[in-house]
Amino acid sequence: MKITAIANQKGGVGKTTTAVNLGAALAEQGQRIVLIDLDPQGNATSSLGMQDFEGETLYEPLLGQTAIATKILPTRLERLFLVPADLDLAGAEVEIARMPDHLLRLARTLQPLRADSAFDFVLLDCPPSLGILMSNALAAADEIFTPIQCEYFALEGLVKIVRVVEQVRDSGANSNVEIGGILMTMFDSRTNLSSQVVAEVRQHFGDKVYATVIPRTVRLSEAPSFGKTILEYDRCGAGARAYRALAEEFIRRHAPVPASAESIS
Ligand SMILES: Nc1ncnc2c1ncn2[C@@H]1O[C@H](COP(=O)(O)OP(=O)(O)OP(=O)(O)O)[C@@H](O)[C@H]1O
Ligand SMILES: [Mg+2]
């Protein structure tokens, strides 16, 4: 089981869209996924149409009041599970801040999932601000997966998240964490700008940048208002195809290296 934090301190870059649709596409391809909504705005929760489960959030597990397993809810999609969020989660942030081990609360909360083989990936949909919840996500994750929008200043935003991840590593809160992948989102094929930004980011970050690029499509922005993933809302459209391709690449990149290949290289 691997914990992937979908994180970028910049708002509106496609974190939630990616958490929900990558999660759905991974589940479709046979992976057992827990999506944890770590944003008190609850956008991942409402994108799946699951905003009406009052009190079912990470709040109690984070404070050590109940086990995480009690908050993992099935969704309409087979193999895709959700720990919802609502505004109460903002309160957990305040309470955790007073605790001595405040950076490690989420890592401890998720520990039982590591021991149990029921799931393949835990995806954390992080809030945009660099608060306690996002710091906890970086401290709990095996890797960071960072979506960025194909626009000016994409690189500047990336440099910031790289620095934040280095700080978490240096602080000792999570000595192995690294940026495992960068995903270019909202690619607009009608403009040169998108292609220029992708080329520039690839030049700096090489093969950390996923080959799959997510196009800007109206369908992707409409799906959450119906509480549906893109796989349900527009099964054959460009957005669904892109997220299916992303899931394939994600699985390929996380496949264990066969021993024979390791000895050759
Ligand atoms: N590929 C896309 N094409 C068109 N619209 C998109 C695409 N990806 C995301 N959007 C839209 O852009 C907005 C921001 O996306 P999203 O909510 O996924 O970003 P976020 O990084 O989670 O934002 P926040 O930082 O507020 O949590 C949303 O309205 C979403 O529907
Ligand atoms: Mg979001």
PDB file of C-alpha atoms and ligand atoms in Angstrom:
ATOM      1  CA  MET A   1       0.000   0.000   0.000  1.00  0.00           C
ATOM      2  CA  LYS A   2       1.263   3.406  -0.951  1.00  0.00           C
ATOM      3  CA  ILE A   3       0.150   6.829   0.283  1.00  0.00           C
ATOM      4  CA  THR A   4       0.165   9.544  -2.374  1.00  0.00           C
ATOM      5  CA  ALA A   5      -0.529  13.154  -1.410  1.00  0.00           C
ATOM      6  CA  ILE A   6      -1.997  15.144  -4.271  1.00  0.00           C
ATOM      7  CA  ALA A   7      -0.582  18.485  -3.296  1.00  0.00           C
ATOM      8  CA  ASN A   8       0.244  21.952  -4.542  1.00  0.00           C
ATOM      9  CA  GLN A   9      -0.005  25.023  -2.333  1.00  0.00           C
ATOM     10  CA  LYS A  10      -1.369  26.900  -5.340  1.00  0.00           C
ATOM     11  CA  GLY A  11      -5.169  26.903  -5.551  1.00  0.00           C
ATOM     12  CA  GLY A  12      -7.255  25.802  -8.504  1.00  0.00           C
ATOM     13  CA  VAL A  13      -4.612  23.758 -10.333  1.00  0.00           C
ATOM     14  CA  GLY A  14      -6.666  20.550 -10.615  1.00  0.00           C
ATOM     15  CA  LYS A  15      -5.783  18.714  -7.371  1.00  0.00           C
ATOM     16  CA  THR A  16      -9.347  17.680  -6.568  1.00  0.00           C
ATOM     17  CA  THR A  17     -10.284  16.929 -10.180  1.00  0.00           C
ATOM     18  CA  THR A  18      -7.220  14.687 -10.341  1.00  0.00           C
ATOM     19  CA  ALA A  19      -7.777  13.022  -6.949  1.00  0.00           C
ATOM     20  CA  VAL A  20     -11.360  12.084  -7.868  1.00  0.00           C
ATOM     21  CA  ASN A  21     -10.836  11.049 -11.479  1.00  0.00           C
ATOM     22  CA  LEU A  22      -7.468   9.366 -11.057  1.00  0.00           C
ATOM     23  CA  GLY A  23      -8.972   7.521  -8.074  1.00  0.00           C
ATOM     24  CA  ALA A  24     -11.965   6.432 -10.168  1.00  0.00           C
ATOM     25  CA  ALA A  25      -9.795   5.365 -13.125  1.00  0.00           C
ATOM     26  CA  LEU A  26      -7.406   3.415 -10.883  1.00  0.00           C
ATOM     27  CA  ALA A  27     -10.387   1.625  -9.314  1.00  0.00           C
ATOM     28  CA  GLU A  28     -11.760   0.838 -12.779  1.00  0.00           C
ATOM     29  CA  GLN A  29      -8.405  -0.742 -13.589  1.00  0.00           C
ATOM     30  CA  GLY A  30      -8.602  -3.054 -10.583  1.00  0.00           C
ATOM     31  CA  GLN A  31      -6.788  -1.053  -7.892  1.00  0.00           C
ATOM     32  CA  ARG A  32      -8.354  -0.706  -4.434  1.00  0.00           C
ATOM     33  CA  ILE A  33      -8.365   2.981  -3.592  1.00  0.00           C
ATOM     34  CA  VAL A  34      -9.144   5.088  -0.533  1.00  0.00           C
ATOM     35  CA  LEU A  35      -9.543   8.741  -1.382  1.00  0.00           C
ATOM     36  CA  ILE A  36      -9.206  10.933   1.710  1.00  0.00           C
ATOM     37  CA  ASP A  37     -10.697  14.399   1.444  1.00  0.00           C
ATOM     38  CA  LEU A  38      -8.342  16.550   3.517  1.00  0.00           C
ATOM     39  CA  ASP A  39      -9.847  19.859   2.462  1.00  0.00           C
ATOM     40  CA  PRO A  40     -12.551  21.358   4.752  1.00  0.00           C
ATOM     41  CA  GLN A  41     -14.122  22.770   1.561  1.00  0.00           C
ATOM     42  CA  GLY A  42     -15.100  19.149   0.819  1.00  0.00           C
ATOM     43  CA  ASN A  43     -14.789  19.448  -2.955  1.00  0.00           C
ATOM     44  CA  ALA A  44     -13.708  15.838  -3.501  1.00  0.00           C
ATOM     45  CA  THR A  45     -16.626  14.729  -1.320  1.00  0.00           C
ATOM     46  CA  SER A  46     -19.204  16.725  -3.292  1.00  0.00           C
ATOM     47  CA  SER A  47     -17.583  15.744  -6.612  1.00  0.00           C
ATOM     48  CA  LEU A  48     -18.594  12.192  -5.706  1.00  0.00           C
ATOM     49  CA  GLY A  49     -22.056  13.353  -4.571  1.00  0.00           C
ATOM     50  CA  MET A  50     -21.324  12.284  -0.973  1.00  0.00           C
ATOM     51  CA  GLN A  51     -21.754  15.554   0.931  1.00  0.00           C
ATOM     52  CA  ASP A  52     -24.666  14.335   3.085  1.00  0.00           C
ATOM     53  CA  PHE A  53     -22.789  12.092   5.511  1.00  0.00           C
ATOM     54  CA  GLU A  54     -22.713  14.344   8.541  1.00  0.00           C
ATOM     55  CA  GLY A  55     -19.866  13.720  10.959  1.00  0.00           C
ATOM     56  CA  GLU A  56     -18.205  11.203   8.650  1.00  0.00           C
ATOM     57  CA  THR A  57     -14.853  12.906   8.205  1.00  0.00           C
ATOM     58  CA  LEU A  58     -11.251  12.541   9.273  1.00  0.00           C
ATOM     59  CA  TYR A  59     -11.924  14.755  12.296  1.00  0.00           C
ATOM     60  CA  GLU A  60     -12.360  12.049  14.944  1.00  0.00           C
ATOM     61  CA  PRO A  61      -9.620   9.715  13.665  1.00  0.00           C
ATOM     62  CA  LEU A  62      -7.161  12.639  13.537  1.00  0.00           C
ATOM     63  CA  LEU A  63      -7.869  13.465  17.160  1.00  0.00           C
ATOM     64  CA  GLY A  64      -7.442   9.825  18.106  1.00  0.00           C
ATOM     65  CA  GLN A  65     -11.128   9.410  19.018  1.00  0.00           C
ATOM     66  CA  THR A  66     -11.918   6.622  16.566  1.00  0.00           C
ATOM     67  CA  ALA A  67     -10.192   4.344  14.058  1.00  0.00           C
ATOM     68  CA  ILE A  68      -9.828   5.463  10.435  1.00  0.00           C
ATOM     69  CA  ALA A  69     -11.531   2.237   9.288  1.00  0.00           C
ATOM     70  CA  THR A  70     -14.879   3.465  10.668  1.00  0.00           C
ATOM     71  CA  LYS A  71     -14.827   6.474   8.305  1.00  0.00           C
ATOM     72  CA  ILE A  72     -13.969   4.705   5.030  1.00  0.00           C
ATOM     73  CA  LEU A  73     -17.212   4.715   3.032  1.00  0.00           C
ATOM     74  CA  PRO A  74     -17.962   2.849  -0.198  1.00  0.00           C
ATOM     75  CA  THR A  75     -18.793   5.003  -3.243  1.00  0.00           C
ATOM     76  CA  ARG A  76     -20.944   4.078  -6.267  1.00  0.00           C
ATOM     77  CA  LEU A  77     -17.773   2.826  -7.936  1.00  0.00           C
ATOM     78  CA  GLU A  78     -16.451  -0.601  -7.118  1.00  0.00           C
ATOM     79  CA  ARG A  79     -13.080  -0.527  -5.314  1.00  0.00           C
ATOM     80  CA  LEU A  80     -13.251   3.267  -4.756  1.00  0.00           C
ATOM     81  CA  PHE A  81     -13.716   4.327  -1.122  1.00  0.00           C
ATOM     82  CA  LEU A  82     -13.952   7.804   0.384  1.00  0.00           C
ATOM     83  CA  VAL A  83     -13.230   9.432   3.723  1.00  0.00           C
ATOM     84  CA  PRO A  84     -15.383  12.569   3.320  1.00  0.00           C
ATOM     85  CA  ALA A  85     -14.662  16.095   4.552  1.00  0.00           C
ATOM     86  CA  ASP A  86     -16.790  19.003   5.677  1.00  0.00           C
ATOM     87  CA  LEU A  87     -16.172  22.328   7.369  1.00  0.00           C
ATOM     88  CA  ASP A  88     -15.744  20.621  10.763  1.00  0.00           C
ATOM     89  CA  LEU A  89     -12.348  19.457   9.574  1.00  0.00           C
ATOM     90  CA  ALA A  90     -11.163  23.061   9.873  1.00  0.00           C
ATOM     91  CA  GLY A  91     -11.813  22.673  13.612  1.00  0.00           C
ATOM     92  CA  ALA A  92      -9.536  19.643  13.758  1.00  0.00           C
ATOM     93  CA  GLU A  93      -6.773  21.855  12.406  1.00  0.00           C
ATOM     94  CA  VAL A  94      -7.124  24.167  15.405  1.00  0.00           C
ATOM     95  CA  GLU A  95      -7.229  21.321  17.929  1.00  0.00           C
ATOM     96  CA  ILE A  96      -4.284  19.444  16.441  1.00  0.00           C
ATOM     97  CA  ALA A  97      -2.179  22.585  16.523  1.00  0.00           C
ATOM     98  CA  ARG A  98      -2.231  22.363  20.343  1.00  0.00           C
ATOM     99  CA  MET A  99      -0.960  18.796  20.433  1.00  0.00           C
ATOM    100  CA  PRO A 100       2.740  18.062  20.897  1.00  0.00           C
ATOM    101  CA  ASP A 101       2.997  15.682  17.912  1.00  0.00           C
ATOM    102  CA  HIS A 102       0.859  17.860  15.674  1.00  0.00           C
ATOM    103  CA  LEU A 103       2.738  17.145  12.426  1.00  0.00           C
ATOM    104  CA  LEU A 104       2.456  13.379  12.778  1.00  0.00           C
ATOM    105  CA  ARG A 105      -1.238  13.007  13.579  1.00  0.00           C
ATOM    106  CA  LEU A 106      -2.206  11.862  10.074  1.00  0.00           C
ATOM    107  CA  ALA A 107       0.762   9.503   9.709  1.00  0.00           C
ATOM    108  CA  ARG A 108      -0.325   7.804  12.959  1.00  0.00           C
ATOM    109  CA  THR A 109      -3.989   7.791  11.902  1.00  0.00           C
ATOM    110  CA  LEU A 110      -3.126   5.996   8.650  1.00  0.00           C
ATOM    111  CA  GLN A 111      -0.717   3.498  10.210  1.00  0.00           C
ATOM    112  CA  PRO A 112      -3.365   0.722  10.545  1.00  0.00           C
ATOM    113  CA  LEU A 113      -4.028   0.943   6.774  1.00  0.00           C
ATOM    114  CA  ARG A 114      -0.370   0.244   6.071  1.00  0.00           C
ATOM    115  CA  ALA A 115      -0.509  -2.911   8.152  1.00  0.00           C
ATOM    116  CA  ASP A 116      -3.640  -4.172   6.416  1.00  0.00           C
ATOM    117  CA  SER A 117      -3.550  -5.291   2.770  1.00  0.00           C
ATOM    118  CA  ALA A 118      -7.097  -4.202   1.888  1.00  0.00           C
ATOM    119  CA  PHE A 119      -6.016  -1.253  -0.265  1.00  0.00           C
ATOM    120  CA  ASP A 120      -3.436  -0.553  -2.972  1.00  0.00           C
ATOM    121  CA  PHE A 121      -3.313   3.256  -2.819  1.00  0.00           C
ATOM    122  CA  VAL A 122      -4.439   5.965  -0.418  1.00  0.00           C
ATOM    123  CA  LEU A 123      -4.863   9.284  -2.234  1.00  0.00           C
ATOM    124  CA  LEU A 124      -4.898  12.458  -0.128  1.00  0.00           C
ATOM    125  CA  ASP A 125      -6.693  15.421  -1.689  1.00  0.00           C
ATOM    126  CA  CYS A 126      -4.869  18.309  -0.012  1.00  0.00           C
ATOM    127  CA  PRO A 127      -6.147  21.829   0.610  1.00  0.00           C
ATOM    128  CA  PRO A 128      -4.253  24.638  -1.123  1.00  0.00           C
ATOM    129  CA  SER A 129      -2.962  26.448   1.962  1.00  0.00           C
ATOM    130  CA  LEU A 130       0.221  25.398   3.719  1.00  0.00           C
ATOM    131  CA  GLY A 131      -1.552  24.771   6.999  1.00  0.00           C
ATOM    132  CA  ILE A 132      -1.483  21.947   9.507  1.00  0.00           C
ATOM    133  CA  LEU A 133      -3.591  19.605   7.337  1.00  0.00           C
ATOM    134  CA  MET A 134      -1.300  19.902   4.331  1.00  0.00           C
ATOM    135  CA  SER A 135       1.819  19.575   6.520  1.00  0.00           C
ATOM    136  CA  ASN A 136       0.325  16.425   8.011  1.00  0.00           C
ATOM    137  CA  ALA A 137      -0.294  15.072   4.509  1.00  0.00           C
ATOM    138  CA  LEU A 138       3.320  15.697   3.492  1.00  0.00           C
ATOM    139  CA  ALA A 139       4.516  14.023   6.679  1.00  0.00           C
ATOM    140  CA  ALA A 140       2.258  10.974   6.152  1.00  0.00           C
ATOM    141  CA  ALA A 141       2.837  10.420   2.419  1.00  0.00           C
ATOM    142  CA  ASP A 142       5.248   8.102   0.631  1.00  0.00           C
ATOM    143  CA  GLU A 143       5.249  10.461  -2.316  1.00  0.00           C
ATOM    144  CA  ILE A 144       3.820  13.743  -3.501  1.00  0.00           C
ATOM    145  CA  PHE A 145       1.957  13.970  -6.782  1.00  0.00           C
ATOM    146  CA  THR A 146       1.708  17.557  -7.963  1.00  0.00           C
ATOM    147  CA  PRO A 147      -0.733  18.790 -10.579  1.00  0.00           C
ATOM    148  CA  ILE A 148       0.107  22.126 -12.172  1.00  0.00           C
ATOM    149  CA  GLN A 149      -1.831  24.192 -14.597  1.00  0.00           C
ATOM    150  CA  CYS A 150      -0.304  24.884 -18.025  1.00  0.00           C
ATOM    151  CA  GLU A 151       0.056  28.649 -17.541  1.00  0.00           C
ATOM    152  CA  TYR A 152       2.623  31.341 -16.834  1.00  0.00           C
ATOM    153  CA  PHE A 153       4.408  30.966 -13.466  1.00  0.00           C
ATOM    154  CA  ALA A 154       3.868  27.189 -13.421  1.00  0.00           C
ATOM    155  CA  LEU A 155       7.578  26.724 -12.730  1.00  0.00           C
ATOM    156  CA  GLU A 156       7.608  29.255  -9.887  1.00  0.00           C
ATOM    157  CA  GLY A 157       4.776  27.373  -8.204  1.00  0.00           C
ATOM    158  CA  LEU A 158       6.645  24.091  -8.601  1.00  0.00           C
ATOM    159  CA  VAL A 159       9.824  25.486  -7.122  1.00  0.00           C
ATOM    160  CA  LYS A 160       7.815  26.416  -4.015  1.00  0.00           C
ATOM    161  CA  ILE A 161       6.331  22.961  -3.503  1.00  0.00           C
ATOM    162  CA  VAL A 162       9.748  21.363  -4.049  1.00  0.00           C
ATOM    163  CA  ARG A 163      11.113  23.591  -1.290  1.00  0.00           C
ATOM    164  CA  VAL A 164       8.252  22.697   1.056  1.00  0.00           C
ATOM    165  CA  VAL A 165       8.842  18.974   0.476  1.00  0.00           C
ATOM    166  CA  GLU A 166      12.558  19.466   1.208  1.00  0.00           C
ATOM    167  CA  GLN A 167      11.687  21.234   4.457  1.00  0.00           C
ATOM    168  CA  VAL A 168       9.483  18.331   5.536  1.00  0.00           C
ATOM    169  CA  ARG A 169      12.318  15.915   4.721  1.00  0.00           C
ATOM    170  CA  ASP A 170      14.930  17.988   6.560  1.00  0.00           C
ATOM    171  CA  SER A 171      12.681  18.441   9.597  1.00  0.00           C
ATOM    172  CA  GLY A 172      12.802  14.684  10.122  1.00  0.00           C
ATOM    173  CA  ALA A 173       8.972  14.470   9.986  1.00  0.00           C
ATOM    174  CA  ASN A 174       9.244  12.244   6.902  1.00  0.00           C
ATOM    175  CA  SER A 175      12.771  11.489   5.793  1.00  0.00           C
ATOM    176  CA  ASN A 176      11.858   9.615   2.584  1.00  0.00           C
ATOM    177  CA  VAL A 177       9.203  11.849   1.080  1.00  0.00           C
ATOM    178  CA  GLU A 178       9.756  13.118  -2.451  1.00  0.00           C
ATOM    179  CA  ILE A 179       7.904  14.472  -5.428  1.00  0.00           C
ATOM    180  CA  GLY A 180       7.005  11.271  -7.255  1.00  0.00           C
ATOM    181  CA  GLY A 181       5.189  12.858 -10.150  1.00  0.00           C
ATOM    182  CA  ILE A 182       4.182  16.107 -11.772  1.00  0.00           C
ATOM    183  CA  LEU A 183       1.018  16.308 -13.846  1.00  0.00           C
ATOM    184  CA  MET A 184       0.346  19.046 -16.360  1.00  0.00           C
ATOM    185  CA  THR A 185      -3.362  19.974 -16.267  1.00  0.00           C
ATOM    186  CA  MET A 186      -5.762  22.190 -18.208  1.00  0.00           C
ATOM    187  CA  PHE A 187      -3.679  21.906 -21.363  1.00  0.00           C
ATOM    188  CA  ASP A 188      -5.157  24.058 -24.104  1.00  0.00           C
ATOM    189  CA  SER A 189      -4.112  22.773 -27.518  1.00  0.00           C
ATOM    190  CA  ARG A 190      -5.297  25.995 -29.197  1.00  0.00           C
ATOM    191  CA  THR A 191      -2.539  28.073 -27.632  1.00  0.00           C
ATOM    192  CA  ASN A 192       1.240  27.901 -27.939  1.00  0.00           C
ATOM    193  CA  LEU A 193       1.518  28.864 -24.292  1.00  0.00           C
ATOM    194  CA  SER A 194       0.412  25.437 -23.028  1.00  0.00           C
ATOM    195  CA  SER A 195       3.025  23.638 -25.144  1.00  0.00           C
ATOM    196  CA  GLN A 196       5.725  26.089 -24.104  1.00  0.00           C
ATOM    197  CA  VAL A 197       4.939  25.597 -20.418  1.00  0.00           C
ATOM    198  CA  VAL A 198       4.968  21.795 -20.755  1.00  0.00           C
ATOM    199  CA  ALA A 199       8.335  21.934 -22.562  1.00  0.00           C
ATOM    200  CA  GLU A 200       9.805  24.222 -19.915  1.00  0.00           C
ATOM    201  CA  VAL A 201       8.610  22.081 -16.995  1.00  0.00           C
ATOM    202  CA  ARG A 202       9.935  18.917 -18.688  1.00  0.00           C
ATOM    203  CA  GLN A 203      13.280  20.593 -19.190  1.00  0.00           C
ATOM    204  CA  HIS A 204      13.582  21.275 -15.453  1.00  0.00           C
ATOM    205  CA  PHE A 205      11.984  18.190 -13.988  1.00  0.00           C
ATOM    206  CA  GLY A 206      12.684  15.534 -16.651  1.00  0.00           C
ATOM    207  CA  ASP A 207      10.854  12.267 -16.270  1.00  0.00           C
ATOM    208  CA  LYS A 208       9.200  13.260 -12.990  1.00  0.00           C
ATOM    209  CA  VAL A 209       6.705  14.875 -15.368  1.00  0.00           C
ATOM    210  CA  TYR A 210       4.085  12.363 -16.451  1.00  0.00           C
ATOM    211  CA  ALA A 211       3.788  11.744 -20.199  1.00  0.00           C
ATOM    212  CA  THR A 212       0.009  11.989 -19.823  1.00  0.00           C
ATOM    213  CA  VAL A 213      -1.261  15.573 -20.044  1.00  0.00           C
ATOM    214  CA  ILE A 214      -4.807  16.494 -18.962  1.00  0.00           C
ATOM    215  CA  PRO A 215      -6.614  18.680 -21.518  1.00  0.00           C
ATOM    216  CA  ARG A 216      -8.862  21.576 -20.571  1.00  0.00           C
ATOM    217  CA  THR A 217     -12.408  20.382 -21.230  1.00  0.00           C
ATOM    218  CA  VAL A 218     -15.751  21.810 -20.181  1.00  0.00           C
ATOM    219  CA  ARG A 219     -16.936  18.283 -19.327  1.00  0.00           C
ATOM    220  CA  LEU A 220     -14.302  17.949 -16.593  1.00  0.00           C
ATOM    221  CA  SER A 221     -15.500  21.173 -14.981  1.00  0.00           C
ATOM    222  CA  GLU A 222     -19.188  20.197 -15.274  1.00  0.00           C
ATOM    223  CA  ALA A 223     -18.988  16.680 -13.825  1.00  0.00           C
ATOM    224  CA  PRO A 224     -18.601  17.717 -10.119  1.00  0.00           C
ATOM    225  CA  SER A 225     -21.845  19.711 -10.171  1.00  0.00           C
ATOM    226  CA  PHE A 226     -23.640  16.430 -10.967  1.00  0.00           C
ATOM    227  CA  GLY A 227     -21.714  14.627  -8.221  1.00  0.00           C
ATOM    228  CA  LYS A 228     -20.148  12.385 -10.845  1.00  0.00           C
ATOM    229  CA  THR A 229     -16.667  11.373 -11.884  1.00  0.00           C
ATOM    230  CA  ILE A 230     -15.724  12.002 -15.512  1.00  0.00           C
ATOM    231  CA  LEU A 231     -15.878   8.235 -16.122  1.00  0.00           C
ATOM    232  CA  GLU A 232     -19.589   8.342 -15.307  1.00  0.00           C
ATOM    233  CA  TYR A 233     -20.435  11.777 -16.735  1.00  0.00           C
ATOM    234  CA  ASP A 234     -18.714  11.563 -20.128  1.00  0.00           C
ATOM    235  CA  ARG A 235     -17.281   8.062 -20.430  1.00  0.00           C
ATOM    236  CA  CYS A 236     -15.801   8.401 -23.895  1.00  0.00           C
ATOM    237  CA  GLY A 237     -14.766  12.059 -23.925  1.00  0.00           C
ATOM    238  CA  ALA A 238     -11.270  13.517 -23.940  1.00  0.00           C
ATOM    239  CA  GLY A 239     -11.251  14.069 -20.151  1.00  0.00           C
ATOM    240  CA  ALA A 240     -12.152  10.448 -19.349  1.00  0.00           C
ATOM    241  CA  ARG A 241      -9.593   9.179 -21.861  1.00  0.00           C
ATOM    242  CA  ALA A 242      -6.899  11.346 -20.298  1.00  0.00           C
ATOM    243  CA  TYR A 243      -7.615  10.183 -16.749  1.00  0.00           C
ATOM    244  CA  ARG A 244      -7.702   6.532 -17.875  1.00  0.00           C
ATOM    245  CA  ALA A 245      -4.312   7.027 -19.557  1.00  0.00           C
ATOM    246  CA  LEU A 246      -3.051   8.711 -16.388  1.00  0.00           C
ATOM    247  CA  ALA A 247      -4.150   5.725 -14.286  1.00  0.00           C
ATOM    248  CA  GLU A 248      -2.328   3.342 -16.639  1.00  0.00           C
ATOM    249  CA  GLU A 249       0.832   5.403 -16.421  1.00  0.00           C
ATOM    250  CA  PHE A 250       0.478   5.702 -12.634  1.00  0.00           C
ATOM    251  CA  ILE A 251       0.204   1.907 -12.278  1.00  0.00           C
ATOM    252  CA  ARG A 252       3.142   1.364 -14.626  1.00  0.00           C
ATOM    253  CA  ARG A 253       5.311   3.797 -12.693  1.00  0.00           C
ATOM    254  CA  HIS A 254       4.441   2.140  -9.375  1.00  0.00           C
ATOM    255  CA  ALA A 255       4.968  -1.430 -10.559  1.00  0.00           C
ATOM    256  CA  PRO A 256       7.747  -3.181  -8.650  1.00  0.00           C
ATOM    257  CA  VAL A 257      10.969  -3.393 -10.681  1.00  0.00           C
ATOM    258  CA  PRO A 258      11.540  -7.069 -11.574  1.00  0.00           C
ATOM    259  CA  ALA A 259      14.703  -8.449  -9.963  1.00  0.00           C
ATOM    260  CA  SER A 260      16.207  -9.364 -13.374  1.00  0.00           C
ATOM    261  CA  ALA A 261      15.790  -5.800 -14.682  1.00  0.00           C
ATOM    262  CA  GLU A 262      17.410  -4.467 -11.521  1.00  0.00           C
ATOM    263  CA  SER A 263      20.518  -6.589 -11.914  1.00  0.00           C
ATOM    264  CA  ILE A 264      20.951  -5.537 -15.565  1.00  0.00           C
ATOM    265  CA  SER A 265      20.858  -1.782 -14.838  1.00  0.00           C
TER     266      SER A 265
HETATM  267  N1  LIG B   1      -8.806  19.747 -17.127  1.00  0.00           N
HETATM  268  C1  LIG B   1      -9.737  20.639 -16.765  1.00  0.00           C
HETATM  269  N2  LIG B   1     -10.481  21.272 -17.702  1.00  0.00           N
HETATM  270  C2  LIG B   1     -11.400  22.199 -17.335  1.00  0.00           C
HETATM  271  N3  LIG B   1     -11.645  22.567 -16.086  1.00  0.00           N
HETATM  272  C3  LIG B   1     -10.927  21.987 -15.107  1.00  0.00           C
HETATM  273  C4  LIG B   1      -9.940  20.984 -15.394  1.00  0.00           C
HETATM  274  N4  LIG B   1      -9.385  20.588 -14.225  1.00  0.00           N
HETATM  275  C5  LIG B   1      -9.994  21.296 -13.259  1.00  0.00           C
HETATM  276  N5  LIG B   1     -10.924  22.138 -13.780  1.00  0.00           N
HETATM  277  C6  LIG B   1     -11.775  23.090 -13.049  1.00  0.00           C
HETATM  278  O1  LIG B   1     -10.918  24.076 -12.484  1.00  0.00           O
HETATM  279  C7  LIG B   1     -11.337  24.408 -11.168  1.00  0.00           C
HETATM  280  C8  LIG B   1     -10.207  24.080 -10.181  1.00  0.00           C
HETATM  281  O2  LIG B   1      -9.986  22.658 -10.222  1.00  0.00           O
HETATM  282  P1  LIG B   1      -9.823  21.823  -8.883  1.00  0.00           P
HETATM  283  O3  LIG B   1     -10.923  22.115  -7.937  1.00  0.00           O
HETATM  284  O4  LIG B   1      -9.614  20.422  -9.280  1.00  0.00           O
HETATM  285  O5  LIG B   1      -8.475  22.453  -8.356  1.00  0.00           O
HETATM  286  P2  LIG B   1      -7.825  22.372  -6.901  1.00  0.00           P
HETATM  287  O6  LIG B   1      -6.366  22.480  -7.107  1.00  0.00           O
HETATM  288  O7  LIG B   1      -8.345  21.208  -6.160  1.00  0.00           O
HETATM  289  O8  LIG B   1      -8.391  23.703  -6.219  1.00  0.00           O
HETATM  290  P3  LIG B   1      -8.248  24.124  -4.645  1.00  0.00           P
HETATM  291  O9  LIG B   1      -6.847  24.571  -4.498  1.00  0.00           O
HETATM  292  O10 LIG B   1      -9.260  25.207  -4.467  1.00  0.00           O
HETATM  293  O11 LIG B   1      -8.550  22.899  -3.846  1.00  0.00           O
HETATM  294  C9  LIG B   1     -12.589  23.607 -10.919  1.00  0.00           C
HETATM  295  O12 LIG B   1     -13.697  24.415 -11.225  1.00  0.00           O
HETATM  296  C10 LIG B   1     -12.488  22.451 -11.884  1.00  0.00           C
HETATM  297  O13 LIG B   1     -13.751  21.939 -12.250  1.00  0.00           O
HETATM  298 MG    MG B   2      -9.232  21.076  -4.256  1.00  0.00          MG
END
